[in-house]
C-alpha atoms as an extended CHARMM CRD file, in Angstrom:
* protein
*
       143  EXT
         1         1  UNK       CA            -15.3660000000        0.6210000000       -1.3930000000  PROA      1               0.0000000000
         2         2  UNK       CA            -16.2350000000        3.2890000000       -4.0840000000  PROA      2               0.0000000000
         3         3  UNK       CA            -19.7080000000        2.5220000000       -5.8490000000  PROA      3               0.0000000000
         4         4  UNK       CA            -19.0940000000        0.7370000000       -9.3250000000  PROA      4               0.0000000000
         5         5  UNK       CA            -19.9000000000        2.3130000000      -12.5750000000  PROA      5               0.0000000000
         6         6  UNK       CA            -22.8660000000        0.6810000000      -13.4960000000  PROA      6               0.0000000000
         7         7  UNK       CA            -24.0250000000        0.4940000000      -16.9050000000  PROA      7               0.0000000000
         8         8  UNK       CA            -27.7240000000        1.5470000000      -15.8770000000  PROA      8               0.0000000000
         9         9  UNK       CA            -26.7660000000        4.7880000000      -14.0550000000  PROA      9               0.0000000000
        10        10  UNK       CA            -24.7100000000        5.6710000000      -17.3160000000  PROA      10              0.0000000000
        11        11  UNK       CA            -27.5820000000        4.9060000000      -19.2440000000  PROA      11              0.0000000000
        12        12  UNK       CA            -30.0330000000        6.6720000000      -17.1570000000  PROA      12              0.0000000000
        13        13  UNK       CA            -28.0710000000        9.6440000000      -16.7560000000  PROA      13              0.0000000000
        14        14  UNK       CA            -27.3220000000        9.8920000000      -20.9250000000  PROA      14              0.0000000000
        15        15  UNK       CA            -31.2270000000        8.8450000000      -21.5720000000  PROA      15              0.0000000000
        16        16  UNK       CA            -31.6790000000       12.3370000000      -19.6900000000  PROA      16              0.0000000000
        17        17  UNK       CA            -29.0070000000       14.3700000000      -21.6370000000  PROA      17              0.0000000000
        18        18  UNK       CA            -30.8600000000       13.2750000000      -24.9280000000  PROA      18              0.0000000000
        19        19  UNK       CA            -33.9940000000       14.3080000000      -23.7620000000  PROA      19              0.0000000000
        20        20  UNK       CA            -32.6270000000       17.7320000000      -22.4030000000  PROA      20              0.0000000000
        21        21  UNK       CA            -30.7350000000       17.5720000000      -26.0180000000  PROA      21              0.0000000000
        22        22  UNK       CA            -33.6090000000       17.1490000000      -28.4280000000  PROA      22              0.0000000000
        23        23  UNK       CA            -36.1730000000       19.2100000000      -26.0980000000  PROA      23              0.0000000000
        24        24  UNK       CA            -33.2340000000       21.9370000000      -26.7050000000  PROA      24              0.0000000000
        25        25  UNK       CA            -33.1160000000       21.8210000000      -30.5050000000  PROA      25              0.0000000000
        26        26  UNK       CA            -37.2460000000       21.1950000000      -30.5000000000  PROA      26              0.0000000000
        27        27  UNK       CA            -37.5420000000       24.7600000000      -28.8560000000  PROA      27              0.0000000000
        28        28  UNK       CA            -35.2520000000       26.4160000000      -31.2590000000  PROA      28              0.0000000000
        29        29  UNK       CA            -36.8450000000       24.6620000000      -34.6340000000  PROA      29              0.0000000000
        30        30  UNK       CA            -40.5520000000       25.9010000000      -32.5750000000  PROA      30              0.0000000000
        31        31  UNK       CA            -39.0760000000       30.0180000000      -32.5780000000  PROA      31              0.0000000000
        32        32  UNK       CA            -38.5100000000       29.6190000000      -36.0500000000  PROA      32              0.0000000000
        33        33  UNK       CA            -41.4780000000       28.0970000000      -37.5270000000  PROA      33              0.0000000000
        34        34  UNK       CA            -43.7980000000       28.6300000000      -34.7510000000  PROA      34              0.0000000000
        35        35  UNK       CA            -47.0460000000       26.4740000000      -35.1480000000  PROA      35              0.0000000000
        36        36  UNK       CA            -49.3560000000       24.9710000000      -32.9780000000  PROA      36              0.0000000000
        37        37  UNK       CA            -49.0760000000       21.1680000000      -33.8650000000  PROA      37              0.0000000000
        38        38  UNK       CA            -44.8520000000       22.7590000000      -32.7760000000  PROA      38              0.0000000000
        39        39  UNK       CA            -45.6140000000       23.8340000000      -29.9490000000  PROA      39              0.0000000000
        40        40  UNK       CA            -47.8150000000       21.2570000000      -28.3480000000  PROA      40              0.0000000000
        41        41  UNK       CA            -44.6760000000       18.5660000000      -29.3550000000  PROA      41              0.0000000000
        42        42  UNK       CA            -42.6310000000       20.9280000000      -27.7830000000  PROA      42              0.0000000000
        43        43  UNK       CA            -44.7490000000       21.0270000000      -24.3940000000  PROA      43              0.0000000000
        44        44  UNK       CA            -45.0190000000       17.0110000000      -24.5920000000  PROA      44              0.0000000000
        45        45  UNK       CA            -41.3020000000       16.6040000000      -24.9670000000  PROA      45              0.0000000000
        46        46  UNK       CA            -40.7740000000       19.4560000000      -21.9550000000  PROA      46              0.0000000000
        47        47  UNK       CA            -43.3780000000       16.7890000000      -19.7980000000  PROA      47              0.0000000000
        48        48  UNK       CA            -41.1430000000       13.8540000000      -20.6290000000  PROA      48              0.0000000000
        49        49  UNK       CA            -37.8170000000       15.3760000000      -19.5450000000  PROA      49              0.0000000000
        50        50  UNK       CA            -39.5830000000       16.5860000000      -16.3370000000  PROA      50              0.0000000000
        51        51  UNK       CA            -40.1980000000       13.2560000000      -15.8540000000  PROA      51              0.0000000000
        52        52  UNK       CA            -36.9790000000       11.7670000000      -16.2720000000  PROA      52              0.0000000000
        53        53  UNK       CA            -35.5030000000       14.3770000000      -13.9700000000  PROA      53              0.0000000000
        54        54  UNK       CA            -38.0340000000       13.0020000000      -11.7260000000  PROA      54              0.0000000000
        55        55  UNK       CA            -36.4880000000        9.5920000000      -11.8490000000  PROA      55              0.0000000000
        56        56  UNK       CA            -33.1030000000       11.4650000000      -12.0320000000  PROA      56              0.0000000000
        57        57  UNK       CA            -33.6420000000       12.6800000000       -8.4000000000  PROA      57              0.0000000000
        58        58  UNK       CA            -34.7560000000        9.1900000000       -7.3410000000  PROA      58              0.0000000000
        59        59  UNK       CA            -30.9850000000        8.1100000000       -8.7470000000  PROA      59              0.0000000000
        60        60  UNK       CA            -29.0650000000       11.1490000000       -7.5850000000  PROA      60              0.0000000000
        61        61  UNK       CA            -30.5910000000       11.0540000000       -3.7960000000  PROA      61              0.0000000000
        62        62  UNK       CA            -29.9200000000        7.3210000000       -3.6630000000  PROA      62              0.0000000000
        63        63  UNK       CA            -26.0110000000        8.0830000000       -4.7060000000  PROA      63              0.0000000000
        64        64  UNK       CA            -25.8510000000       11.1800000000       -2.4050000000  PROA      64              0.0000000000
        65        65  UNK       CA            -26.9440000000        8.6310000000        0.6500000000  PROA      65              0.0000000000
        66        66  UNK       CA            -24.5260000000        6.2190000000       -0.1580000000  PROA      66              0.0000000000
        67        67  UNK       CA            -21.2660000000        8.5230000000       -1.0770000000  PROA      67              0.0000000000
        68        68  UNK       CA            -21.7960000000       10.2450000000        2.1220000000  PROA      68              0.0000000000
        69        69  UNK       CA            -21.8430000000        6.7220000000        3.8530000000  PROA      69              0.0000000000
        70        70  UNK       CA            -18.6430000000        5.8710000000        2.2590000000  PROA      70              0.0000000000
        71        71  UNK       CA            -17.0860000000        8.9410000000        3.2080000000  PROA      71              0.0000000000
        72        72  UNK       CA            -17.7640000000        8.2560000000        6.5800000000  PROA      72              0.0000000000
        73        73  UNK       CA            -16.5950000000        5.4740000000        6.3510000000  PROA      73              0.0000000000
        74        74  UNK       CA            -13.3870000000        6.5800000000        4.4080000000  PROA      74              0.0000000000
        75        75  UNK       CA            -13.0310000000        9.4840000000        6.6230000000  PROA      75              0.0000000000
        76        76  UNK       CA            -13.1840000000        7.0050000000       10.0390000000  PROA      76              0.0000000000
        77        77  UNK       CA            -12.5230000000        3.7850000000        9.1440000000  PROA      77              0.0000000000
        78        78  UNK       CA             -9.7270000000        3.6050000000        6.3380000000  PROA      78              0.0000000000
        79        79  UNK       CA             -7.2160000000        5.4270000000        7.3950000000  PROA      79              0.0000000000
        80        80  UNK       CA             -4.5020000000        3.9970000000        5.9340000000  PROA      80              0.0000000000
        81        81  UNK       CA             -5.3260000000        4.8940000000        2.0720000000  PROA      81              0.0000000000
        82        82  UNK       CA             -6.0140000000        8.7660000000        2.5770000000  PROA      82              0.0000000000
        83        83  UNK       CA             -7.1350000000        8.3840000000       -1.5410000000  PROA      83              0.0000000000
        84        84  UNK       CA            -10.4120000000        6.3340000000       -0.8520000000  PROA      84              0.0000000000
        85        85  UNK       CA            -11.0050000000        9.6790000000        1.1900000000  PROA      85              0.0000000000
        86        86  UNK       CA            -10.8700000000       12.3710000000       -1.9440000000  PROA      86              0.0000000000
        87        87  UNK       CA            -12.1590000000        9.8350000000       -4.6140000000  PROA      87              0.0000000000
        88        88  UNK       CA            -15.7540000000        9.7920000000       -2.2750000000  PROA      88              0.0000000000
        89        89  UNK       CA            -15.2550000000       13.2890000000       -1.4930000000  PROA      89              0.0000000000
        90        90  UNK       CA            -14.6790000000       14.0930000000       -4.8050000000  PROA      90              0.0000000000
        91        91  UNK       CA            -17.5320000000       11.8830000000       -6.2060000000  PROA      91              0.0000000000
        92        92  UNK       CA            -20.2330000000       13.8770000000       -3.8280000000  PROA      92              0.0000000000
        93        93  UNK       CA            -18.9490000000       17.1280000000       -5.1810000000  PROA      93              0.0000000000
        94        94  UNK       CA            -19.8800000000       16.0950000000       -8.3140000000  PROA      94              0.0000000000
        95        95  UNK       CA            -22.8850000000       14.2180000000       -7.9940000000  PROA      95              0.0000000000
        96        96  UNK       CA            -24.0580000000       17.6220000000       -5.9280000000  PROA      96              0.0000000000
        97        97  UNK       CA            -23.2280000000       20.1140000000       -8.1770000000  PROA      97              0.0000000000
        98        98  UNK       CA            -25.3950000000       16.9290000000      -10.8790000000  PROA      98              0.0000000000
        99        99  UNK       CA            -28.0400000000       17.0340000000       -8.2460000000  PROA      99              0.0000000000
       100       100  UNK       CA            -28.4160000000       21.1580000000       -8.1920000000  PROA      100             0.0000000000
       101       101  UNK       CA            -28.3980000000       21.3710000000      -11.9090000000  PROA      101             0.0000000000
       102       102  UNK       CA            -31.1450000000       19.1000000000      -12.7570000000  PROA      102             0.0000000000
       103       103  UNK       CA            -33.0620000000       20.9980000000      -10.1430000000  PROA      103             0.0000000000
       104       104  UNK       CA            -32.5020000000       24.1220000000      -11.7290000000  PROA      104             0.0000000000
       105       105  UNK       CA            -32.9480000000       22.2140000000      -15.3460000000  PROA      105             0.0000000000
       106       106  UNK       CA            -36.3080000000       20.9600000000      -13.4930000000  PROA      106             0.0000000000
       107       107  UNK       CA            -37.5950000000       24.4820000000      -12.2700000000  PROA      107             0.0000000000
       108       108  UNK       CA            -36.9080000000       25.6620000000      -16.0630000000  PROA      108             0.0000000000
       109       109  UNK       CA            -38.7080000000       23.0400000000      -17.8150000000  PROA      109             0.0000000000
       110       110  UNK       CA            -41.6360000000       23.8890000000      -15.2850000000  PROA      110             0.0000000000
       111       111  UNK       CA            -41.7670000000       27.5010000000      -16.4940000000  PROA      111             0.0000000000
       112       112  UNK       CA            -41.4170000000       26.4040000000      -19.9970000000  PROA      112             0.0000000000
       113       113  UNK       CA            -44.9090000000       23.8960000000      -19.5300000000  PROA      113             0.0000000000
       114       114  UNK       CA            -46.5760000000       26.7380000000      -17.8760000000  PROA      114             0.0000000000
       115       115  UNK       CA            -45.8620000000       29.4540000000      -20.5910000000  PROA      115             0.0000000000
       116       116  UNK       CA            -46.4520000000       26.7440000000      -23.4270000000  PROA      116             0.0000000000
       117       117  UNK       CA            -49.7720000000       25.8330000000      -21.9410000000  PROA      117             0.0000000000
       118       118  UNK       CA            -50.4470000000       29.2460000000      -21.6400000000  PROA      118             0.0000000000
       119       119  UNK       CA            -49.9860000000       29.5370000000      -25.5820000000  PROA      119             0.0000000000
       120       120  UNK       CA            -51.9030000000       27.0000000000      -26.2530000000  PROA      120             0.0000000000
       121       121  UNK       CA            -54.6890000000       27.6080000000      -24.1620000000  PROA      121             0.0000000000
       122       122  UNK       CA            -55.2330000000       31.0960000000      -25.9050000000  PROA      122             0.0000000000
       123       123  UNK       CA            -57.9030000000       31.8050000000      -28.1280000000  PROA      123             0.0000000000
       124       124  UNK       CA            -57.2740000000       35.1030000000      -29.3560000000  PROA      124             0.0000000000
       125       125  UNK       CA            -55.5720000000       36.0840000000      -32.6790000000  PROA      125             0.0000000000
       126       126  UNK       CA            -53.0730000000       37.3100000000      -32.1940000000  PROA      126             0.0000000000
       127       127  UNK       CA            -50.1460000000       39.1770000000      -34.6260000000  PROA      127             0.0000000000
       128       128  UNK       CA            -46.8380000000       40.3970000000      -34.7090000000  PROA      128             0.0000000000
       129       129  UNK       CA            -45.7010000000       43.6130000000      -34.2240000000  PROA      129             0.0000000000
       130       130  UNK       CA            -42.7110000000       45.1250000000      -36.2200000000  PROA      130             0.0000000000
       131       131  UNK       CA            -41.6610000000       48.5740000000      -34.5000000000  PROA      131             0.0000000000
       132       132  UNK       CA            -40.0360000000       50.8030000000      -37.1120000000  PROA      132             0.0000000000
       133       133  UNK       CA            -38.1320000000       53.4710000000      -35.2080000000  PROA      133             0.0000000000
       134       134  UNK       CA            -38.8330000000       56.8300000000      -36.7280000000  PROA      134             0.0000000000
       135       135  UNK       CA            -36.6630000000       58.8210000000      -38.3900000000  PROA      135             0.0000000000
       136       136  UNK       CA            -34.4310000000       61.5520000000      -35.6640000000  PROA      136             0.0000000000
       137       137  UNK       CA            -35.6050000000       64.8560000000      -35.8070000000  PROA      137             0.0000000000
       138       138  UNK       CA            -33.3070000000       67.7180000000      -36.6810000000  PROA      138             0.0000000000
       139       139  UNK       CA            -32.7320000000       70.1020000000      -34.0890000000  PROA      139             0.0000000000
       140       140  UNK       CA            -32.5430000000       72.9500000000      -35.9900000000  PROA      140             0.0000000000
       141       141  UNK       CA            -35.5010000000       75.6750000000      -35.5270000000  PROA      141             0.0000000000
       142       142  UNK       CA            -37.5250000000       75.9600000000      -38.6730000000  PROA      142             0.0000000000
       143       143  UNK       CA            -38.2070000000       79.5240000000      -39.8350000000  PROA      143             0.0000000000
């Protein structure tokens, strides 16, 4: 009654975690040795996991439907084995709290496009500052 463990859901779903993996490790390498050929592989591997959280959605929505319709029918219909019940309640937790982080993985990545195209679109040159704090004054009066 519970859906099977398919292999292309488990590849789907660790397709994803690569992507969110290596678009990770891509920002990090970018801080350090910030260039612009960096940045704009950074911003194309940012549009790709978008994308598969896209299809992610497509997945997770489809799963959501058809949990709830088995714990319906769990919850009504098979009342003998009380465990088919908490396995497909159990299952939507999790595929929930799945579904709520990719959106909030999704919403990130967003931001991140915006403020990379945003550093790529400008022009300017532009420098770093290095703030040296000065040295504390003494508080004694001076004569």
């Amino acid at each position: 009654m519970l859906p099977q463990n398919r292999p292309t859901n488990h590849i789907v779903f660790s397709l994803l975690l690569c992507k969110f993996l290596v678009s990770g490790n891509l920002s990090i390498y970018t801080e350090i040795h910030p260039s612009k050929k960096m940045v704009t592989v950074c911003m194309a591997m940012y549009v790709v996991s978008l994308l598969g959280s896209v299809v992610s959605f497509g997945y997770r929505i489809g799963i959501l439907i058809r949990l709830n319709d088995i714990t319906y029918g769990a919850h009504y219909y098979d009342r003998e084995d009380i465990w088919n019940l908490y396995r497909a309640e159990q299952n939507l937790g999790v595929e929930g709290i799945l579904f709520t982080s990719s959106l909030c993985v999704s919403v990130l990545l967003i931001f991140l496009c915006v403020i990379t195209r945003l550093s790529l679109k400008s022009t300017q040159t532009q420098f770093i500052v290095q703030h040296i704090p000065a040295a504390p004054q003494s508080e004694t009066a001076s004569n």
